[in-house]
Coordinates of C-alpha atoms in Angstrom, one line a residue:
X1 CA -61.6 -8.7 3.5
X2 CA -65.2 -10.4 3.3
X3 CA -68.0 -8.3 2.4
X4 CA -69.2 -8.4 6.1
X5 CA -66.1 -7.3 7.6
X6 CA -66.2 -4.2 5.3
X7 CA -69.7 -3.5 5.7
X8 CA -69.6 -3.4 9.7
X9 CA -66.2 -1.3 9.4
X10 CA -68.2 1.1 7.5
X11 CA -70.9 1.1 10.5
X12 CA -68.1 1.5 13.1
X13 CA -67.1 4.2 11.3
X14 CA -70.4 6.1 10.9
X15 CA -70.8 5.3 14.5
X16 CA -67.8 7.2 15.8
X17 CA -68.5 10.1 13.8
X18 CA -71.7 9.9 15.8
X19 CA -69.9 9.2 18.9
X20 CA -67.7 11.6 17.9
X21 CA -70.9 14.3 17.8
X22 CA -72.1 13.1 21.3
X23 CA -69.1 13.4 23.5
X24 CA -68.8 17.1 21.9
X25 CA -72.0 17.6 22.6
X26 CA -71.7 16.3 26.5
X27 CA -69.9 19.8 27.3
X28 CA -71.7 21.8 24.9
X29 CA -74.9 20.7 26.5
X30 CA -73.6 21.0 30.0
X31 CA -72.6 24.8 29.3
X32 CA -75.7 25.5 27.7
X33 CA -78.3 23.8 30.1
X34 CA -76.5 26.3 32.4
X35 CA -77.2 29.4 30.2
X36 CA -80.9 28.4 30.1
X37 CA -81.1 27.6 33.7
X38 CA -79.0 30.1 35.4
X39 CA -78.1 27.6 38.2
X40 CA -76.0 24.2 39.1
X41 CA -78.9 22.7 40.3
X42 CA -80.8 23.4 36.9
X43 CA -77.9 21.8 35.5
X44 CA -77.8 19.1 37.6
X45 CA -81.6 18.5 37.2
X46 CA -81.2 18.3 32.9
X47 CA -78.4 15.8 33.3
X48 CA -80.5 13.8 35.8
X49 CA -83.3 13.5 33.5
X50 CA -80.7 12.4 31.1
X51 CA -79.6 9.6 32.5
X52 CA -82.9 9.1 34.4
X53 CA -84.1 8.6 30.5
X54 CA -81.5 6.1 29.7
X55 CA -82.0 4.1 32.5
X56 CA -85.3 3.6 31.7
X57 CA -84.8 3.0 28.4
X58 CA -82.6 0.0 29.1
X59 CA -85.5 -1.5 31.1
X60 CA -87.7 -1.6 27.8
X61 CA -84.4 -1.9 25.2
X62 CA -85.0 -5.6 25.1
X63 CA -88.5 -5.8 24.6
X64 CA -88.2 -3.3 21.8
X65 CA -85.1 -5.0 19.8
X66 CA -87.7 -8.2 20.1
X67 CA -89.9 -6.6 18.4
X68 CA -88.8 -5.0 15.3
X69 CA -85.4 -5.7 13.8
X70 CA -82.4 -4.0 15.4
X71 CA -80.8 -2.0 12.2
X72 CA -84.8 -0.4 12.3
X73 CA -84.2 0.5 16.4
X74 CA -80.7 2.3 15.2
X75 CA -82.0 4.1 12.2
X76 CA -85.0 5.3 13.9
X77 CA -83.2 6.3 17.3
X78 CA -80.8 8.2 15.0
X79 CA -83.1 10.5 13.5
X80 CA -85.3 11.3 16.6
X81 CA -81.7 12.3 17.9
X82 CA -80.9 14.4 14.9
X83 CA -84.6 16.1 14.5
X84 CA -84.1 16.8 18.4
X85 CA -81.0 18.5 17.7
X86 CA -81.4 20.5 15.1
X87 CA -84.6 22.0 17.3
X88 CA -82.1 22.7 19.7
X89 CA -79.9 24.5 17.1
X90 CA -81.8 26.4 16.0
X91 CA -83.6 27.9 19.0
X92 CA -80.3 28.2 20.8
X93 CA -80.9 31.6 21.3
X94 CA -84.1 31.7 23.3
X95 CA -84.6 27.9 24.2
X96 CA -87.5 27.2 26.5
X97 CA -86.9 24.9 29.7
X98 CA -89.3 22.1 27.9
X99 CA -87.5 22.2 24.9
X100 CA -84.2 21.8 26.6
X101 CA -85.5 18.6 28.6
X102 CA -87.2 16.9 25.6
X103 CA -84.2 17.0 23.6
X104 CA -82.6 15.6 26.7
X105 CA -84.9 13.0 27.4
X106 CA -84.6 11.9 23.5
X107 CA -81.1 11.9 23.7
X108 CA -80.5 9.8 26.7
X109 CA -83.1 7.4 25.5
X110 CA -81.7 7.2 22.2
X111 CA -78.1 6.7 23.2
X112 CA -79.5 3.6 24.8
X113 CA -81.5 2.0 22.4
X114 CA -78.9 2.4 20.0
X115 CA -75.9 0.7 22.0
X116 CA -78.0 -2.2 22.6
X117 CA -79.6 -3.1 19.6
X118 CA -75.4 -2.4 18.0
X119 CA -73.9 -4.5 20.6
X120 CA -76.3 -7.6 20.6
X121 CA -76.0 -7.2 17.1
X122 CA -72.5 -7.7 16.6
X123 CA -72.2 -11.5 16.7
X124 CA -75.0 -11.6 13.7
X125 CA -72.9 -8.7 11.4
X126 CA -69.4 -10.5 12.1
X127 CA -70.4 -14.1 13.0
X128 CA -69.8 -15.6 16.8
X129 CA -66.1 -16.0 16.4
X130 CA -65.2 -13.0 15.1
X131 CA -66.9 -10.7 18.1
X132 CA -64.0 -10.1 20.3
X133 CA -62.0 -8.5 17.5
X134 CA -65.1 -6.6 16.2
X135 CA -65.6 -5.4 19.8
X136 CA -62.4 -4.3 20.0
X137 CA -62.3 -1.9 16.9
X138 CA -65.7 -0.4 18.4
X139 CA -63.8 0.2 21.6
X140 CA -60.8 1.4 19.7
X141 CA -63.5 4.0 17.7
X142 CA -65.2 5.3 20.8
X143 CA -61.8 5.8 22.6
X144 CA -60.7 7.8 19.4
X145 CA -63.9 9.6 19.1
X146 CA -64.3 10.4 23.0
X147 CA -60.8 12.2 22.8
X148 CA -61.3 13.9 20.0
X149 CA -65.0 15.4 20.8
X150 CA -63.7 16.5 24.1
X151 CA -60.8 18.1 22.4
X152 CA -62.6 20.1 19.3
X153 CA -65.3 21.3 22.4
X154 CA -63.9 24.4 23.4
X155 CA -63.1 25.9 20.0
X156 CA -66.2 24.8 18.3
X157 CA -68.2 26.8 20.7
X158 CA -66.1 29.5 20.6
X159 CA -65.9 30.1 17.1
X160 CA -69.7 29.0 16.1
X161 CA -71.2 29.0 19.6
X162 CA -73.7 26.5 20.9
X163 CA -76.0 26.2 17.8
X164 CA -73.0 25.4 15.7
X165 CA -71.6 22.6 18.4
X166 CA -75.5 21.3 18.4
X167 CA -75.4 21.3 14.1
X168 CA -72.6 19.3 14.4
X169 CA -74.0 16.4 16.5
X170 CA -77.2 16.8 14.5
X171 CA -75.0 16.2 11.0
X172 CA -73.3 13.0 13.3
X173 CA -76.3 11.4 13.9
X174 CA -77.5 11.8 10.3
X175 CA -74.8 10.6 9.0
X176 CA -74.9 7.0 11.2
X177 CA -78.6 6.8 10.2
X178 CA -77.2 7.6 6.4
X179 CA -75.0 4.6 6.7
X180 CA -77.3 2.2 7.9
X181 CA -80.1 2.8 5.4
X182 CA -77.5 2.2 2.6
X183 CA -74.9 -0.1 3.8
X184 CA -78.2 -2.2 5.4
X185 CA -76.1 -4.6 7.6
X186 CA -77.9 -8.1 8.6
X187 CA -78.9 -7.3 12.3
X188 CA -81.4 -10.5 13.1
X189 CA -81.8 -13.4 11.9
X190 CA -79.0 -15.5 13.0
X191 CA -78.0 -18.0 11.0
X192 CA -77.1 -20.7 14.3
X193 CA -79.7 -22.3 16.1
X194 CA -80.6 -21.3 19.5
X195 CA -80.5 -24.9 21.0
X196 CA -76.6 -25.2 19.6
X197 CA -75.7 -21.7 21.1
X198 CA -77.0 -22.8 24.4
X199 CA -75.1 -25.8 24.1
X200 CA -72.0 -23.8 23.0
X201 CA -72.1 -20.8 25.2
X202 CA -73.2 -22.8 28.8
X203 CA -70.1 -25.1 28.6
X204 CA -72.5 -28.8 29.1
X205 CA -74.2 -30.7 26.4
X206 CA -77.2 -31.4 25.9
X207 CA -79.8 -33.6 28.1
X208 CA -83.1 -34.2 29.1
X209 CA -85.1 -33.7 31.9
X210 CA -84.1 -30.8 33.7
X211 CA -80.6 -30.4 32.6
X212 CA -81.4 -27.4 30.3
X213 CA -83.0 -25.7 32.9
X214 CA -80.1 -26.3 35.7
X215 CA -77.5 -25.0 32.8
X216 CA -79.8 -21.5 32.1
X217 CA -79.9 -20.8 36.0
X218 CA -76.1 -21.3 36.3
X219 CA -75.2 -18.9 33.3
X220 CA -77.9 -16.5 34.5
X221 CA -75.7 -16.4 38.0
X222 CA -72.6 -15.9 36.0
X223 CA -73.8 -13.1 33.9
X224 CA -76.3 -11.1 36.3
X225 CA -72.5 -11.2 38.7
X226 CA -70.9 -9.8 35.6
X227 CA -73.7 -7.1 35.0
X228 CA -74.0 -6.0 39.0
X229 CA -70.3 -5.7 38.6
X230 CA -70.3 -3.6 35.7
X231 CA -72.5 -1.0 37.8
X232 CA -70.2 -1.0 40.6
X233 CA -67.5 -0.2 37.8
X234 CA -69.3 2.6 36.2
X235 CA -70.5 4.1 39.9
X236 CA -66.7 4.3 40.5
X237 CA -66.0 5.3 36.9
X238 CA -68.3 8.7 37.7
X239 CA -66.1 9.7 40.7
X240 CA -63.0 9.8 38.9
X241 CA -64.9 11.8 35.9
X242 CA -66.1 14.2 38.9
X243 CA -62.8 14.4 40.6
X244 CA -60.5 14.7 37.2
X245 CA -61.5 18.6 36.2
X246 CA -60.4 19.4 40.1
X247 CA -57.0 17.6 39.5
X248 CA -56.6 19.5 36.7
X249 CA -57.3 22.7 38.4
X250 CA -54.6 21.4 41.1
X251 CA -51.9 21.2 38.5
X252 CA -52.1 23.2 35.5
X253 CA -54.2 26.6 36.8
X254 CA -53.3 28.3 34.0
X255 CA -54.7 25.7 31.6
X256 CA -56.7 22.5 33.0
X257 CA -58.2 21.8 29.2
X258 CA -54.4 20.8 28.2
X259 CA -54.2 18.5 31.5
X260 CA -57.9 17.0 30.4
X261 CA -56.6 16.2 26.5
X262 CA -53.6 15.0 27.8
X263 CA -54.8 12.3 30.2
X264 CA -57.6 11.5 28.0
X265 CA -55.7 10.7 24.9
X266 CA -53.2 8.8 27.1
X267 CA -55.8 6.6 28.2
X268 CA -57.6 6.2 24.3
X269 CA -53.9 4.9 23.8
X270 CA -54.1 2.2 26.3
X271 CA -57.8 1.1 25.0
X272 CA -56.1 0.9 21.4
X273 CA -53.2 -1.5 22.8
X274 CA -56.1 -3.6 24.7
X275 CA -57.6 -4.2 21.5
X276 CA -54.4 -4.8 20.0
X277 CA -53.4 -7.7 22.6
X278 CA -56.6 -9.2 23.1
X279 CA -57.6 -10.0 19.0
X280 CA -54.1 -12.1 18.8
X281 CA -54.9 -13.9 22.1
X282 CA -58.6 -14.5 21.3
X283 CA -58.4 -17.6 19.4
X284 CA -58.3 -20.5 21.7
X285 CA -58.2 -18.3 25.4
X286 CA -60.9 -18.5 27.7
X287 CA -62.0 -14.8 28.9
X288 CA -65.1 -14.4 31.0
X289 CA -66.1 -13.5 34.6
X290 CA -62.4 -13.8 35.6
X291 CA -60.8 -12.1 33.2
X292 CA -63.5 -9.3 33.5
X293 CA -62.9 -9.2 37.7
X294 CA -59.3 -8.9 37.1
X295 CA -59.3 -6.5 34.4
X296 CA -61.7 -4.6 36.8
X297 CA -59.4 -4.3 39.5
X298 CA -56.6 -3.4 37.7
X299 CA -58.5 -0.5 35.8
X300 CA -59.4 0.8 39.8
X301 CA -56.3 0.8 40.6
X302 CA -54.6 2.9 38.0
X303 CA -57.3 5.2 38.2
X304 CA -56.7 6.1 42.1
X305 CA -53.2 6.3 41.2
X306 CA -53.8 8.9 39.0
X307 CA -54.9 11.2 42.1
X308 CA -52.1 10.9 44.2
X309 CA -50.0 13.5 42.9
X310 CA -47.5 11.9 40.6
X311 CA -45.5 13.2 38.1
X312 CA -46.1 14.1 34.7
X313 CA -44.5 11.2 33.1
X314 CA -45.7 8.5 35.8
X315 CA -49.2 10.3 35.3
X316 CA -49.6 9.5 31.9
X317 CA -48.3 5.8 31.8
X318 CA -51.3 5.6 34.8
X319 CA -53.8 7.0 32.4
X320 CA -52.1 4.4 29.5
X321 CA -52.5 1.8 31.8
X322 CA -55.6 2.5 33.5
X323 CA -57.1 2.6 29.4
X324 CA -55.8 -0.4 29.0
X325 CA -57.5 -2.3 31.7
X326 CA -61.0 -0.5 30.7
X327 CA -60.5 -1.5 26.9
X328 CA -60.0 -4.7 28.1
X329 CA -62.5 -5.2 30.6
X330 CA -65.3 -3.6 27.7
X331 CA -64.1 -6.0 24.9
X332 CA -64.3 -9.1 27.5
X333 CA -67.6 -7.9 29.2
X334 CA -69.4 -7.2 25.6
X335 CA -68.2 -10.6 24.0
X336 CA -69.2 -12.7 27.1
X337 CA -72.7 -11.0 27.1
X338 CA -73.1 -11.4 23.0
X339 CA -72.3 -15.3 23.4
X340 CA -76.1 -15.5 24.7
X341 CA -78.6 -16.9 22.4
X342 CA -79.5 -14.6 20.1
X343 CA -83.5 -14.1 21.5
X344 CA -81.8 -13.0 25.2
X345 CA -79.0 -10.6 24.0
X346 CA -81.4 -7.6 24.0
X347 CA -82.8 -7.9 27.5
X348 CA -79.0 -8.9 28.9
X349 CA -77.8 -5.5 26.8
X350 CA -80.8 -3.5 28.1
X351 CA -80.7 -4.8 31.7
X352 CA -76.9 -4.2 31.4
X353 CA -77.6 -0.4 30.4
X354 CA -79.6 0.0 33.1
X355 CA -77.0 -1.2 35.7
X356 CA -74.4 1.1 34.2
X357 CA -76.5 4.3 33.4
X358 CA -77.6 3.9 37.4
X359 CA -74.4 3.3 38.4
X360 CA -73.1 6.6 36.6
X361 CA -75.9 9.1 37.9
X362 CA -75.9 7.5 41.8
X363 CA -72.1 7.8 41.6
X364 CA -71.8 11.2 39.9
X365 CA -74.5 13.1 42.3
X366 CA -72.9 10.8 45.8
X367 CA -68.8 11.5 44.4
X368 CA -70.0 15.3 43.5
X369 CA -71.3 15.7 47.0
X370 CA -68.4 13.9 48.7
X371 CA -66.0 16.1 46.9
X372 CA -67.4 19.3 49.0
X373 CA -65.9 18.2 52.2
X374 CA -63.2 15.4 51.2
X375 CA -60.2 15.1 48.8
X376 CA -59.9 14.0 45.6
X377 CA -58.3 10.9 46.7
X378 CA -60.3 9.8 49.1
X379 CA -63.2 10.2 47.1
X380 CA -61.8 7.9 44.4
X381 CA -60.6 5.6 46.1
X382 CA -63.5 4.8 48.4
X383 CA -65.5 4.8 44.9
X384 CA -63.4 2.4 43.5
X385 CA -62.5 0.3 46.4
X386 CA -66.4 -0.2 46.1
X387 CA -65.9 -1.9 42.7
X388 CA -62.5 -3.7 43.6
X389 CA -64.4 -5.6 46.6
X390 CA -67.5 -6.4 43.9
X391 CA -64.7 -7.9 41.7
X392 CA -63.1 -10.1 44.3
X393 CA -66.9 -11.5 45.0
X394 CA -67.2 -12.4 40.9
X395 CA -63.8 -13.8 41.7
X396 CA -65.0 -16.2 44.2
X397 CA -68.3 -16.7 42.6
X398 CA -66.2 -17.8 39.7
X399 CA -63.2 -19.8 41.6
X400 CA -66.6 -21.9 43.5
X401 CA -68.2 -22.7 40.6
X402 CA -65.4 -23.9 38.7
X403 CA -64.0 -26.1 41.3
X404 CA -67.8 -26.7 43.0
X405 CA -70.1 -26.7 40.9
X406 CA -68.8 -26.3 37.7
X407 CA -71.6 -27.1 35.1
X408 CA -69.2 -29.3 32.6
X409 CA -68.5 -31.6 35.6
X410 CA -72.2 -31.6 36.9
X411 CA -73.5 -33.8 34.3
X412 CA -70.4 -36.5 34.4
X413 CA -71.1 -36.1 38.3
X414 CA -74.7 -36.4 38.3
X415 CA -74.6 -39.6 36.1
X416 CA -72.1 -41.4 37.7
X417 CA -74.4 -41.2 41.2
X418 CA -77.2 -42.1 39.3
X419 CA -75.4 -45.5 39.4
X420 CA -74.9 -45.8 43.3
X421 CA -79.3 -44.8 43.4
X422 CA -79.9 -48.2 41.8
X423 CA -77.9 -50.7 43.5
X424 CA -75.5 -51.2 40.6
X425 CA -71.3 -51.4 41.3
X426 CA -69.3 -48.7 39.5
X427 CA -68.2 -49.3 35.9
X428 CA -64.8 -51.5 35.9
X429 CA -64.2 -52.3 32.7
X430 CA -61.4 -50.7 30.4
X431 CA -64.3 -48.6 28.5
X432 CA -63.5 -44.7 27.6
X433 CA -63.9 -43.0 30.9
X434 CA -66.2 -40.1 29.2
X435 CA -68.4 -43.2 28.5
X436 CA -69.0 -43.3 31.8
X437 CA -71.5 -40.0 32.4
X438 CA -74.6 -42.5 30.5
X439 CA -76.2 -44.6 32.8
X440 CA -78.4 -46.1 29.9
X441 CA -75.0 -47.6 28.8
X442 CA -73.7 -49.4 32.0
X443 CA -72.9 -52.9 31.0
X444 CA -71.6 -54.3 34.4
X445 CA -73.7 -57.1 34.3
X446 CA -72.4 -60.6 32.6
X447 CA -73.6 -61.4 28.9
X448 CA -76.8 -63.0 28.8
X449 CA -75.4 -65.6 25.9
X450 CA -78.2 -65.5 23.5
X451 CA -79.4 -63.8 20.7
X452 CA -82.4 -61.9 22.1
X453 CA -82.6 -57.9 21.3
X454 CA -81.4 -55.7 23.9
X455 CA -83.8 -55.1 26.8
X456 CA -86.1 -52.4 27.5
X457 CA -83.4 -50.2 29.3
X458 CA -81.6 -50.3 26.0
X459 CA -78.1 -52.4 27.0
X460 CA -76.6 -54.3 24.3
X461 CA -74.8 -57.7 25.2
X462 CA -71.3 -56.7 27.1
X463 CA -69.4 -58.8 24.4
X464 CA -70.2 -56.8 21.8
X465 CA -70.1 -53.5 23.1
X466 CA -66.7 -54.2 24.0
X467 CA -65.9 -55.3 20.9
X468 CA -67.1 -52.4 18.7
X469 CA -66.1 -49.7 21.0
X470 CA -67.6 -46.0 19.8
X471 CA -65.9 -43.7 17.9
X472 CA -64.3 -41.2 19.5
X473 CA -66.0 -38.9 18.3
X474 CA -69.1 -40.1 19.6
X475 CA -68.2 -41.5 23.2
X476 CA -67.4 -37.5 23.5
X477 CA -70.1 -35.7 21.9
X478 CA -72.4 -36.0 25.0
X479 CA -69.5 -33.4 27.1
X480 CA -67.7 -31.6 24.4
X481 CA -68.4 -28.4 25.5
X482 CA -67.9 -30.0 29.5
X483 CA -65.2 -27.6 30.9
X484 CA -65.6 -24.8 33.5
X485 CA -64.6 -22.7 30.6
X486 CA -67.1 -23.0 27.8
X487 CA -69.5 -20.9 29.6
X488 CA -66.8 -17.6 29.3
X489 CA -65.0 -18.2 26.4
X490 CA -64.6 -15.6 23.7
X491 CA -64.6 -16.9 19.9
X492 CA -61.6 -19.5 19.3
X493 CA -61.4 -22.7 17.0

């Protein structure tokens, strides 16, 4: 194991015992904004300005990863999150209202800046080709730590009550900031030039003119598709995070915390096995908008199944399933969006944490008010039928501009009409076909039969260019990275 590989292990690690902290704190903080409050629409209103913080911290995540390095965002986001709750902690016995919403405001804030400047840090900590598996052991660690913070919620609070569940996301915070500040992983800087990770990640080579320009807007359309989806995806994710705590009611009265852990660790198993499948299959598979709209689906529709009353063995291979596809859509989604250029990762991660935080708070306050006068089901399954027609219109988009408009094919395409604009026959002779995409090169015309240099449009005599044909690594160096596919693949040879 290089020293990079342990050193980002390390900083998943710190991170899920952070992780861990913050999904302990989700219901500690829910309970408690209640107890200062006094109502559900107090409690409603703290968890607004929550995610009303995060959203607008993604608008201005990019901007500020730009600006100073991203292990300096993390470190610093880290403590503000730890000073604000160890204020809460230890005024959790007579906490003002404006206390309680500044340590909110910090906390949702925080929780963004942090998961952009990690994630469009990855590819520099692990290098471009090793991201998917390094995505998939922070989804792996997030699964784990979600499960477990849920789990530990109830009988942390009742044994220590809320100061000692707010220590204990305090200490979690401290010790991710503790981690970075010693283990001091490299989080800018990267060592590829942004020209060749244009070239490498928008699937056309490189050209004059306006040829870069054509390849950013078609990537841009692939990846704002893959972000809009994403906040369809978490709008329907809230509903079934509504609805869930009502299921559990339905079947286990006595004990809906046991139903909760149950389904919950089911579906951490199924984000462990994504992980599991998708680092052997990385090397040399194309994942990208397709594989994200599939996985999509399939996530949506193990999730409704989940509410339509099945049994307890069918429920939890749902749940398996259902963590499966949303491991698998994360690791896909966060590679494609890291294979960016390293100066545009931080607006497509902040723009991308905007989408979903929105998503989440429009989909919890419209799924919580559906629930008062329809079921479960239907709830959930309008809410994710939402993102399953999003998905088929990335499908689409995807299927149109492979076979359409694909940009590998758009510069063989455009050069070969460049040949029917002048007049000039196609290319007959037995020349390499990927030849073909240079109009500087056509040679259709007879040799001239002296020794003069070649002419101004740079044609050398036919003779001799047909006797010294190009290497072939040369003749293909203009489209090696041609295909449909180069603009979504994850890291392979």
């Amino acid at each position: 194991m290089t020293g990079v590989e342990w050193r980002f292990r390390a900083v998943v690690v710190a991170h899920a015992v952070s992780a861990y902290g913050t999904y302990l704190n989700l219901i500690a903080l829910s309970l408690f904004s209640y107890e200062v409050t006094g109502t559900a629409l107090g409690v409603g209103v703290v968890m607004a300005v929550r995610l009303l913080s995060g959203v607008t911290a993604g608008l201005a995540a990019g901007a500020l990863t730009a600006r100073f390095t991203r292990r300096t965002v993390m470190v610093v986001t880290d403590l503000a999150q730890t000073l604000a709750m160890v204020v809460l902690a230890l005024r959790a016995s007579d906490t003002p209202l404006w206390v309680l919403l500044g340590a909110v405001v910090v906390l949702g804030a925080g929780n963004t800046f942090f998961n952009v400047a990690l994630r469009s840090a990855v590819p520099v900590m692990v290098g471009r080709d090793g991201r998917a598996r390094a995505n998939g052991v922070l989804v792996t660690a997030r699964s784990v730590a979600t499960v477990l913070g849920f789990a530990s919620a109830a009988p942390v609070i009742a044994l220590g009550g809320f100061g000692v569940a707010f220590a204990v996301n305090a200490a979690s915070f401290a010790v991710s900031a503790a981690a970075l500040l010693v283990l001091r992983p490299r989080t800018d800087d990267e060592p590829c030039d942004e020209s060749g990770e244009e070239r490498a990640d928008a699937g056309s080579s490189p050209a004059g003119g306006k040829r870069p320009r054509l390849r950013v807007a078609g990537l841009a359309g692939a990846l704002l598709g893959m972000i809009a989806l994403r906040g369809l995806d978490a709008l329907a994710s809230a509903s079934h995070n509504v609805a869930l705590p009502l299921a559990a009611h339905a079947a286990e009265p006595s004990d809906p915390a046991v139903f909760m852990t149950r389904f919950w660790s089911a579906w951490a198993v199924g984000t462990l096995l994504a992980h599991q499948v998708l680092k052997r299959r990385s090397h040399g598979a194309s994942w990208g908008e397709r594989a994200f709209a599939v996985g999509t689906c399939a996530m949506s529709f193990c999730f409704v199944a989940a509410f339509t009353g099945l049994p307890a063995p069918a429920l939890m291979a749902a749940a398996v399933a259902a963590g499966f596809a949303d491991g698998w859509t994360e690791i896909v989604y966060a590679s494609r969006l890291q294979a960016a250029p390293d100066r545009q990762r931080g607006r497509l991660f902040g723009l991308s944490a905007t989408a979903e935080q929105s998503g989440f708070a429009l989909g919890t306050m419209a799924a919580a008010a559906a629930l008062e006068v329809l079921p479960a089901l239907t709830v959930v399954g309008a809410f994710h039928g939402a993102a399953v027609c999003g998905a088929l219109a990335l499908l689409l988009f995807a299927g149109g501009r492979r076979w359409m408009g694909r940009p590998g094919q758009g510069d063989g395409d455009t050069h070969s009409h460049s040949h029917a604009d002048d007049g000039r026959p196609p290319i007959s002779e037995s020349r390499p076909s990927v030849g073909e995409g240079h109009p500087s090169t056509g040679d259709n015309r007879p040799p001239t039969g002296d020794n003069r240099p070649p002419t101004d449009h740079n044609r050398p005599p036919t003779g001799e260019d047909h006797s010294h044909p190009p290497p072939a690594g040369e003749e293909k160096g203009e489209h090696a990275h041609g295909t449909s596919t180069g603009a979504s693949q994850l890291p392979g040879p």
